[in-house]
PDB file of C-alpha atoms in Angstrom:
ATOM      1  CA  MET A  18     122.962 130.229 323.639  1.00 97.00           C
ATOM      2  CA  GLN A  19     123.685 126.806 325.090  1.00 98.00           C
ATOM      3  CA  PHE A  20     121.087 124.745 326.898  1.00 98.00           C
ATOM      4  CA  ASP A  21     122.175 121.798 329.030  1.00 98.00           C
ATOM      5  CA  ILE A  22     119.265 119.619 330.125  1.00 98.00           C
ATOM      6  CA  LEU A  23     119.563 117.027 332.893  1.00 98.00           C
ATOM      7  CA  THR A  24     116.897 114.341 332.580  1.00 98.00           C
ATOM      8  CA  LEU A  25     116.151 110.695 333.198  1.00 97.00           C
ATOM      9  CA  PHE A  26     114.372 110.468 329.841  1.00 97.00           C
ATOM     10  CA  PRO A  27     116.401 112.142 327.072  1.00 97.00           C
ATOM     11  CA  GLY A  28     114.359 110.323 324.408  1.00 96.00           C
ATOM     12  CA  LEU A  29     111.361 112.528 325.200  1.00 97.00           C
ATOM     13  CA  PHE A  30     113.066 115.497 323.530  1.00 96.00           C
ATOM     14  CA  ALA A  31     113.643 113.885 320.135  1.00 90.00           C
ATOM     15  CA  GLY A  32     110.729 115.413 318.246  1.00 91.00           C
ATOM     16  CA  ALA A  33     110.495 118.766 320.000  1.00 93.00           C
ATOM     17  CA  PHE A  34     114.018 119.869 319.148  1.00 96.00           C
ATOM     18  CA  GLU A  35     114.206 118.464 315.629  1.00 94.00           C
ATOM     19  CA  GLU A  36     111.526 120.533 313.918  1.00 94.00           C
ATOM     20  CA  SER A  37     110.649 124.116 313.038  1.00 95.00           C
ATOM     21  CA  ILE A  38     112.295 127.123 314.678  1.00 96.00           C
ATOM     22  CA  ILE A  39     114.460 125.226 317.166  1.00 97.00           C
ATOM     23  CA  LYS A  40     115.796 122.964 314.439  1.00 96.00           C
ATOM     24  CA  ARG A  41     116.757 125.979 312.320  1.00 96.00           C
ATOM     25  CA  ALA A  42     118.299 127.732 315.319  1.00 97.00           C
ATOM     26  CA  ARG A  43     120.445 124.682 316.020  1.00 97.00           C
ATOM     27  CA  GLU A  44     121.490 124.352 312.391  1.00 97.00           C
ATOM     28  CA  SER A  45     122.488 128.020 312.237  1.00 96.00           C
ATOM     29  CA  GLY A  46     124.513 127.776 315.418  1.00 97.00           C
ATOM     30  CA  SER A  47     122.318 130.218 317.339  1.00 97.00           C
ATOM     31  CA  VAL A  48     121.422 127.481 319.823  1.00 98.00           C
ATOM     32  CA  THR A  49     123.180 124.405 321.164  1.00 98.00           C
ATOM     33  CA  ILE A  50     121.181 121.830 323.108  1.00 98.00           C
ATOM     34  CA  ALA A  51     122.896 119.061 325.060  1.00 98.00           C
ATOM     35  CA  LEU A  52     120.887 116.326 326.779  1.00 98.00           C
ATOM     36  CA  HIS A  53     122.499 114.629 329.778  1.00 98.00           C
ATOM     37  CA  ASN A  54     121.097 111.428 331.264  1.00 98.00           C
ATOM     38  CA  ILE A  55     121.184 111.750 335.041  1.00 98.00           C
ATOM     39  CA  ARG A  56     121.406 107.970 335.317  1.00 97.00           C
ATOM     40  CA  ASP A  57     124.870 108.079 333.725  1.00 98.00           C
ATOM     41  CA  TYR A  58     126.115 109.896 336.828  1.00 98.00           C
ATOM     42  CA  ALA A  59     124.600 107.538 339.406  1.00 97.00           C
ATOM     43  CA  ALA A  60     126.924 105.325 341.444  1.00 92.00           C
ATOM     44  CA  GLY A  61     126.826 101.542 341.610  1.00 90.00           C
ATOM     45  CA  ARG A  62     126.109  98.832 339.120  1.00 92.00           C
ATOM     46  CA  HIS A  63     122.378  99.485 339.054  1.00 94.00           C
ATOM     47  CA  LYS A  64     122.658 103.274 338.573  1.00 96.00           C
ATOM     48  CA  VAL A  65     119.898 104.044 341.082  1.00 95.00           C
ATOM     49  CA  THR A  66     118.631 107.636 340.867  1.00 97.00           C
ATOM     50  CA  ASP A  67     115.693 107.555 343.300  1.00 96.00           C
ATOM     51  CA  ASP A  68     114.832 106.236 346.737  1.00 96.00           C
ATOM     52  CA  THR A  69     112.040 106.174 349.306  1.00 95.00           C
ATOM     53  CA  PRO A  70     111.472 109.344 351.357  1.00 94.00           C
ATOM     54  CA  TYR A  71     112.714 109.640 354.917  1.00 93.00           C
ATOM     55  CA  GLY A  72     109.768 109.861 357.279  1.00 93.00           C
ATOM     56  CA  GLY A  73     107.583 107.642 355.128  1.00 91.00           C
ATOM     57  CA  GLY A  74     104.993 108.452 352.518  1.00 89.00           C
ATOM     58  CA  GLY A  75     104.234 107.348 348.994  1.00 86.00           C
ATOM     59  CA  GLY A  76     106.296 107.782 345.865  1.00 93.00           C
ATOM     60  CA  MET A  77     110.002 108.042 345.259  1.00 95.00           C
ATOM     61  CA  ILE A  78     112.422 110.953 345.599  1.00 96.00           C
ATOM     62  CA  MET A  79     115.262 111.716 343.184  1.00 97.00           C
ATOM     63  CA  LYS A  80     118.593 111.295 344.964  1.00 97.00           C
ATOM     64  CA  PRO A  81     120.913 114.294 345.268  1.00 97.00           C
ATOM     65  CA  GLU A  82     124.207 112.577 344.384  1.00 97.00           C
ATOM     66  CA  PRO A  83     123.571 111.940 340.657  1.00 98.00           C
ATOM     67  CA  ILE A  84     122.131 115.415 340.119  1.00 98.00           C
ATOM     68  CA  PHE A  85     125.044 117.147 341.813  1.00 98.00           C
ATOM     69  CA  ALA A  86     127.550 114.938 339.980  1.00 98.00           C
ATOM     70  CA  ALA A  87     125.908 115.569 336.599  1.00 98.00           C
ATOM     71  CA  THR A  88     125.749 119.333 337.121  1.00 98.00           C
ATOM     72  CA  GLU A  89     129.366 119.576 338.238  1.00 98.00           C
ATOM     73  CA  ALA A  90     130.620 117.375 335.403  1.00 98.00           C
ATOM     74  CA  VAL A  91     128.645 119.254 332.734  1.00 98.00           C
ATOM     75  CA  LEU A  92     129.481 122.778 333.878  1.00 98.00           C
ATOM     76  CA  GLY A  93     133.043 122.183 335.022  1.00 96.00           C
ATOM     77  CA  GLU A  94     134.845 125.489 335.521  1.00 95.00           C
ATOM     78  CA  GLN A  95     131.678 127.430 334.624  1.00 95.00           C
ATOM     79  CA  ALA A  96     129.774 126.026 337.609  1.00 92.00           C
ATOM     80  CA  ASP A  97     129.602 129.422 339.335  1.00 94.00           C
ATOM     81  CA  MET A  98     128.679 131.361 336.198  1.00 96.00           C
ATOM     82  CA  VAL A  99     125.767 129.414 334.699  1.00 98.00           C
ATOM     83  CA  PRO A 100     122.188 129.581 336.062  1.00 98.00           C
ATOM     84  CA  VAL A 101     121.116 126.160 337.343  1.00 98.00           C
ATOM     85  CA  ILE A 102     117.340 126.038 336.998  1.00 98.00           C
ATOM     86  CA  LEU A 103     115.290 123.369 338.735  1.00 98.00           C
ATOM     87  CA  LEU A 104     111.956 122.781 337.029  1.00 98.00           C
ATOM     88  CA  THR A 105     109.496 122.318 339.868  1.00 95.00           C
ATOM     89  CA  PRO A 106     105.889 123.244 340.757  1.00 92.00           C
ATOM     90  CA  GLN A 107     107.392 125.190 343.670  1.00 93.00           C
ATOM     91  CA  GLY A 108     109.246 127.592 341.374  1.00 96.00           C
ATOM     92  CA  ARG A 109     108.362 131.069 340.200  1.00 97.00           C
ATOM     93  CA  LEU A 110     105.861 131.163 337.362  1.00 97.00           C
ATOM     94  CA  PHE A 111     107.410 131.232 333.911  1.00 98.00           C
ATOM     95  CA  ASP A 112     106.174 134.064 331.705  1.00 95.00           C
ATOM     96  CA  GLN A 113     107.473 136.291 328.935  1.00 94.00           C
ATOM     97  CA  SER A 114     109.417 138.520 331.303  1.00 93.00           C
ATOM     98  CA  VAL A 115     111.215 135.482 332.741  1.00 97.00           C
ATOM     99  CA  ALA A 116     111.927 134.273 329.197  1.00 97.00           C
ATOM    100  CA  ARG A 117     113.532 137.638 328.391  1.00 97.00           C
ATOM    101  CA  GLU A 118     115.556 137.464 331.593  1.00 98.00           C
ATOM    102  CA  LEU A 119     116.875 133.991 330.757  1.00 98.00           C
ATOM    103  CA  ALA A 120     117.633 134.983 327.150  1.00 98.00           C
ATOM    104  CA  ARG A 121     120.287 137.399 328.418  1.00 98.00           C
ATOM    105  CA  HIS A 122     122.490 134.492 329.486  1.00 98.00           C
ATOM    106  CA  ASP A 123     124.903 132.640 327.215  1.00 98.00           C
ATOM    107  CA  ARG A 124     124.196 129.297 328.856  1.00 98.00           C
ATOM    108  CA  LEU A 125     121.490 127.691 331.004  1.00 98.00           C
ATOM    109  CA  LEU A 126     121.333 124.351 332.778  1.00 98.00           C
ATOM    110  CA  LEU A 127     117.851 122.893 333.324  1.00 98.00           C
ATOM    111  CA  ILE A 128     117.191 120.083 335.808  1.00 98.00           C
ATOM    112  CA  CYS A 129     114.087 118.010 335.073  1.00 98.00           C
ATOM    113  CA  GLY A 130     112.479 116.677 338.228  1.00 94.00           C
ATOM    114  CA  ARG A 131     110.548 113.399 338.323  1.00 93.00           C
ATOM    115  CA  TYR A 132     108.460 111.209 340.632  1.00 90.00           C
ATOM    116  CA  GLU A 133     107.463 112.936 343.900  1.00 90.00           C
ATOM    117  CA  GLY A 134     110.245 115.462 343.485  1.00 93.00           C
ATOM    118  CA  VAL A 135     113.934 115.900 344.165  1.00 96.00           C
ATOM    119  CA  ASP A 136     115.878 115.817 347.404  1.00 97.00           C
ATOM    120  CA  GLU A 137     115.629 119.153 349.215  1.00 97.00           C
ATOM    121  CA  ARG A 138     119.392 119.583 349.104  1.00 97.00           C
ATOM    122  CA  VAL A 139     119.159 120.078 345.342  1.00 97.00           C
ATOM    123  CA  HIS A 140     116.743 122.945 345.975  1.00 97.00           C
ATOM    124  CA  ARG A 141     118.882 124.508 348.690  1.00 97.00           C
ATOM    125  CA  TYR A 142     122.464 123.967 347.622  1.00 97.00           C
ATOM    126  CA  LEU A 143     122.569 123.386 343.865  1.00 98.00           C
ATOM    127  CA  ALA A 144     119.762 125.195 342.028  1.00 98.00           C
ATOM    128  CA  THR A 145     120.197 128.934 341.615  1.00 98.00           C
ATOM    129  CA  ASP A 146     116.645 129.351 340.338  1.00 98.00           C
ATOM    130  CA  GLU A 147     113.391 127.390 340.396  1.00 98.00           C
ATOM    131  CA  VAL A 148     110.784 127.727 337.671  1.00 98.00           C
ATOM    132  CA  SER A 149     107.257 126.380 337.125  1.00 97.00           C
ATOM    133  CA  ILE A 150     105.320 126.629 333.864  1.00 98.00           C
ATOM    134  CA  GLY A 151     101.921 126.510 335.552  1.00 96.00           C
ATOM    135  CA  ASP A 152      99.724 125.347 338.399  1.00 94.00           C
ATOM    136  CA  TYR A 153      99.036 121.809 337.238  1.00 93.00           C
ATOM    137  CA  VAL A 154     100.656 118.408 337.598  1.00 90.00           C
ATOM    138  CA  LEU A 155     102.964 116.933 334.942  1.00 94.00           C
ATOM    139  CA  SER A 156     104.828 113.637 334.967  1.00 93.00           C
ATOM    140  CA  GLY A 157     108.160 115.445 335.057  1.00 96.00           C
ATOM    141  CA  GLY A 158     110.101 118.539 334.119  1.00 97.00           C
ATOM    142  CA  GLU A 159     110.839 117.527 330.543  1.00 98.00           C
ATOM    143  CA  ILE A 160     107.839 119.293 329.018  1.00 97.00           C
ATOM    144  CA  ALA A 161     108.642 122.377 331.085  1.00 98.00           C
ATOM    145  CA  ALA A 162     112.198 122.297 329.723  1.00 98.00           C
ATOM    146  CA  MET A 163     110.848 122.167 326.164  1.00 98.00           C
ATOM    147  CA  VAL A 164     108.634 125.179 326.867  1.00 98.00           C
ATOM    148  CA  ILE A 165     111.510 127.220 328.264  1.00 98.00           C
ATOM    149  CA  VAL A 166     113.884 126.320 325.440  1.00 98.00           C
ATOM    150  CA  ASP A 167     111.268 127.253 322.846  1.00 98.00           C
ATOM    151  CA  ALA A 168     110.283 130.556 324.475  1.00 98.00           C
ATOM    152  CA  VAL A 169     113.876 131.639 325.098  1.00 98.00           C
ATOM    153  CA  THR A 170     115.112 130.563 321.655  1.00 98.00           C
ATOM    154  CA  ARG A 171     112.543 132.787 319.944  1.00 97.00           C
ATOM    155  CA  LEU A 172     114.039 135.803 321.679  1.00 97.00           C
ATOM    156  CA  LEU A 173     117.603 135.255 320.502  1.00 97.00           C
ATOM    157  CA  PRO A 174     118.929 137.589 317.786  1.00 95.00           C
ATOM    158  CA  GLY A 175     118.643 136.168 314.296  1.00 94.00           C
ATOM    159  CA  VAL A 176     116.440 133.209 315.196  1.00 96.00           C
ATOM    160  CA  LEU A 177     113.204 134.639 313.782  1.00 93.00           C
ATOM    161  CA  GLY A 178     113.095 136.007 310.241  1.00 74.00           C
ATOM    162  CA  ASP A 179     111.223 139.144 311.332  1.00 64.00           C
ATOM    163  CA  PRO A 180     113.023 140.947 314.185  1.00 58.00           C
ATOM    164  CA  ALA A 181     109.738 142.567 315.220  1.00 58.00           C
ATOM    165  CA  ALA A 182     107.928 139.258 315.554  1.00 56.00           C
ATOM    166  CA  THR A 183     108.904 138.673 319.177  1.00 53.00           C
ATOM    167  CA  PHE A 184     107.413 142.029 320.165  1.00 51.00           C
ATOM    168  CA  GLU A 185     104.106 141.262 318.468  1.00 53.00           C
ATOM    169  CA  ASP A 186     103.614 137.842 320.049  1.00 54.00           C
ATOM    170  CA  SER A 187     100.942 137.378 322.701  1.00 49.00           C
ATOM    171  CA  HIS A 188     102.227 138.397 326.143  1.00 48.00           C
ATOM    172  CA  ALA A 189     105.308 140.115 324.698  1.00 51.00           C
ATOM    173  CA  GLU A 190     104.043 143.469 325.999  1.00 70.00           C
ATOM    174  CA  GLY A 191     101.603 142.080 328.539  1.00 84.00           C
ATOM    175  CA  LEU A 192      98.725 141.841 326.051  1.00 92.00           C
ATOM    176  CA  LEU A 193      97.185 139.013 324.104  1.00 93.00           C
ATOM    177  CA  GLU A 194      97.796 139.203 320.388  1.00 93.00           C
ATOM    178  CA  TYR A 195      95.358 140.889 318.008  1.00 94.00           C
ATOM    179  CA  PRO A 196      93.237 138.789 315.565  1.00 93.00           C
ATOM    180  CA  HIS A 197      94.921 137.534 312.398  1.00 95.00           C
ATOM    181  CA  TYR A 198      93.375 137.099 308.935  1.00 94.00           C
ATOM    182  CA  THR A 199      94.602 135.825 305.581  1.00 93.00           C
ATOM    183  CA  ARG A 200      93.090 134.921 302.200  1.00 94.00           C
ATOM    184  CA  PRO A 201      90.324 134.539 301.143  1.00 95.00           C
ATOM    185  CA  PRO A 202      88.851 137.970 301.961  1.00 94.00           C
ATOM    186  CA  THR A 203      85.470 136.325 302.635  1.00 94.00           C
ATOM    187  CA  PHE A 204      85.038 132.773 303.945  1.00 95.00           C
ATOM    188  CA  ARG A 205      81.572 131.241 304.375  1.00 96.00           C
ATOM    189  CA  GLY A 206      80.077 134.702 304.623  1.00 95.00           C
ATOM    190  CA  HIS A 207      82.609 135.976 307.153  1.00 95.00           C
ATOM    191  CA  PRO A 208      84.646 138.892 305.775  1.00 95.00           C
ATOM    192  CA  VAL A 209      88.032 140.207 306.769  1.00 94.00           C
ATOM    193  CA  PRO A 210      87.695 143.585 308.585  1.00 96.00           C
ATOM    194  CA  ASP A 211      87.802 146.440 306.070  1.00 96.00           C
ATOM    195  CA  VAL A 212      90.655 148.202 307.829  1.00 96.00           C
ATOM    196  CA  LEU A 213      93.031 145.326 307.038  1.00 96.00           C
ATOM    197  CA  LEU A 214      92.269 145.684 303.341  1.00 96.00           C
ATOM    198  CA  SER A 215      92.575 149.482 303.322  1.00 96.00           C
ATOM    199  CA  GLY A 216      96.356 149.723 302.922  1.00 95.00           C
ATOM    200  CA  HIS A 217      96.353 152.463 305.577  1.00 97.00           C
ATOM    201  CA  HIS A 218      99.195 151.276 307.797  1.00 97.00           C
ATOM    202  CA  ALA A 219      98.642 153.734 310.633  1.00 97.00           C
ATOM    203  CA  GLU A 220      94.979 152.750 310.894  1.00 97.00           C
ATOM    204  CA  ILE A 221      95.892 149.058 310.757  1.00 97.00           C
ATOM    205  CA  THR A 222      98.405 149.528 313.570  1.00 96.00           C
ATOM    206  CA  ARG A 223      95.818 151.389 315.676  1.00 96.00           C
ATOM    207  CA  TRP A 224      93.146 148.747 315.010  1.00 96.00           C
ATOM    208  CA  ARG A 225      95.498 145.914 315.961  1.00 96.00           C
ATOM    209  CA  ARG A 226      96.509 147.626 319.176  1.00 96.00           C
ATOM    210  CA  GLN A 227      92.899 148.270 320.155  1.00 96.00           C
ATOM    211  CA  GLN A 228      91.931 144.701 319.333  1.00 96.00           C
ATOM    212  CA  ALA A 229      94.770 143.405 321.510  1.00 95.00           C
ATOM    213  CA  ILE A 230      93.589 145.542 324.422  1.00 96.00           C
ATOM    214  CA  GLN A 231      89.966 144.501 323.987  1.00 95.00           C
ATOM    215  CA  ARG A 232      90.825 140.810 323.662  1.00 96.00           C
ATOM    216  CA  THR A 233      93.002 140.935 326.772  1.00 95.00           C
ATOM    217  CA  LEU A 234      90.239 142.656 328.729  1.00 95.00           C
ATOM    218  CA  GLU A 235      87.753 139.989 327.674  1.00 95.00           C
ATOM    219  CA  ARG A 236      89.938 136.921 328.075  1.00 95.00           C
ATOM    220  CA  ARG A 237      92.771 137.758 330.504  1.00 93.00           C
ATOM    221  CA  PRO A 238      91.841 140.869 332.498  1.00 94.00           C
ATOM    222  CA  ASP A 239      94.237 139.690 335.217  1.00 92.00           C
ATOM    223  CA  ILE A 240      97.292 140.615 333.122  1.00 90.00           C
ATOM    224  CA  LEU A 241      96.144 144.087 332.082  1.00 92.00           C
ATOM    225  CA  SER A 242      97.520 145.690 335.231  1.00 88.00           C
ATOM    226  CA  SER A 243     101.077 144.732 334.242  1.00 87.00           C
ATOM    227  CA  ALA A 244     100.733 145.564 330.541  1.00 91.00           C
ATOM    228  CA  HIS A 245     102.694 148.407 328.960  1.00 90.00           C
ATOM    229  CA  LEU A 246      99.879 150.834 328.109  1.00 94.00           C
ATOM    230  CA  THR A 247     100.212 154.306 326.612  1.00 95.00           C
ATOM    231  CA  GLU A 248      97.916 157.224 327.391  1.00 96.00           C
ATOM    232  CA  GLU A 249      96.039 156.466 324.171  1.00 96.00           C
ATOM    233  CA  ASP A 250      95.697 152.824 325.237  1.00 96.00           C
ATOM    234  CA  LEU A 251      94.331 153.824 328.634  1.00 95.00           C
ATOM    235  CA  ALA A 252      91.818 156.169 327.045  1.00 96.00           C
ATOM    236  CA  TYR A 253      90.614 153.409 324.725  1.00 96.00           C
ATOM    237  CA  LEU A 254      90.400 150.963 327.631  1.00 95.00           C
ATOM    238  CA  ALA A 255      88.329 153.460 329.610  1.00 95.00           C
ATOM    239  CA  ARG A 256      85.920 153.837 326.663  1.00 95.00           C
ATOM    240  CA  ILE A 257      85.502 150.054 326.422  1.00 94.00           C
ATOM    241  CA  GLU A 258      84.847 149.677 330.128  1.00 92.00           C
ATOM    242  CA  ALA A 259      82.406 152.585 330.122  1.00 93.00           C
ATOM    243  CA  SER A 260      80.425 151.116 327.244  1.00 91.00           C
ATOM    244  CA  GLY A 261      80.441 147.596 328.650  1.00 72.00           C
TER     245      GLY A 261
END
């Protein structure tokens, strides 16, 4: 998988992509990340990438010319084959299903917006997709790009040591993850649940599934309707709701 990221601040990515899973994925060749400074594609001696909005108003708007020029130069002959994703609060909400969708591609180009936003012609005539990581205000799209790269990278074959790990993560099947415990078996009077010490793998699997359902009901009931629930899951959920 290749990620091309268009940004005015490439230095912001230094730490995020040089540690942990993404670092290992890059070293193994599973992932390639290229940072492209939009300013390098701006015309004129001063390399201006933003301007005041037509019609008045506060803030500055990112100009279309450098963004179009950068995208076309980076993608070249692949311009019609690679998703061009604008990171914007106006985009569709990024979640695990979107991460899986993006992981099917061999290459993605991410455009990081800044200031008051980007010229509408980037939205209409360049971006093939628009994505938001949440309903809050950030200084720019760089953090959103880091989130997408991390979430998508985890889904690529061979990136994680345990192939099943991506399916057990929170939200992978529409549920929050079950509780985790490790040594010691008792800490400050709080013991690990007996089932996890029993060695009975079927019971452990059942307990974890039920805990995931219960935790999701308590903390994120809004996502239960889209979760992948079996008949056994639905029966357990009904018992919880009836007793609550």
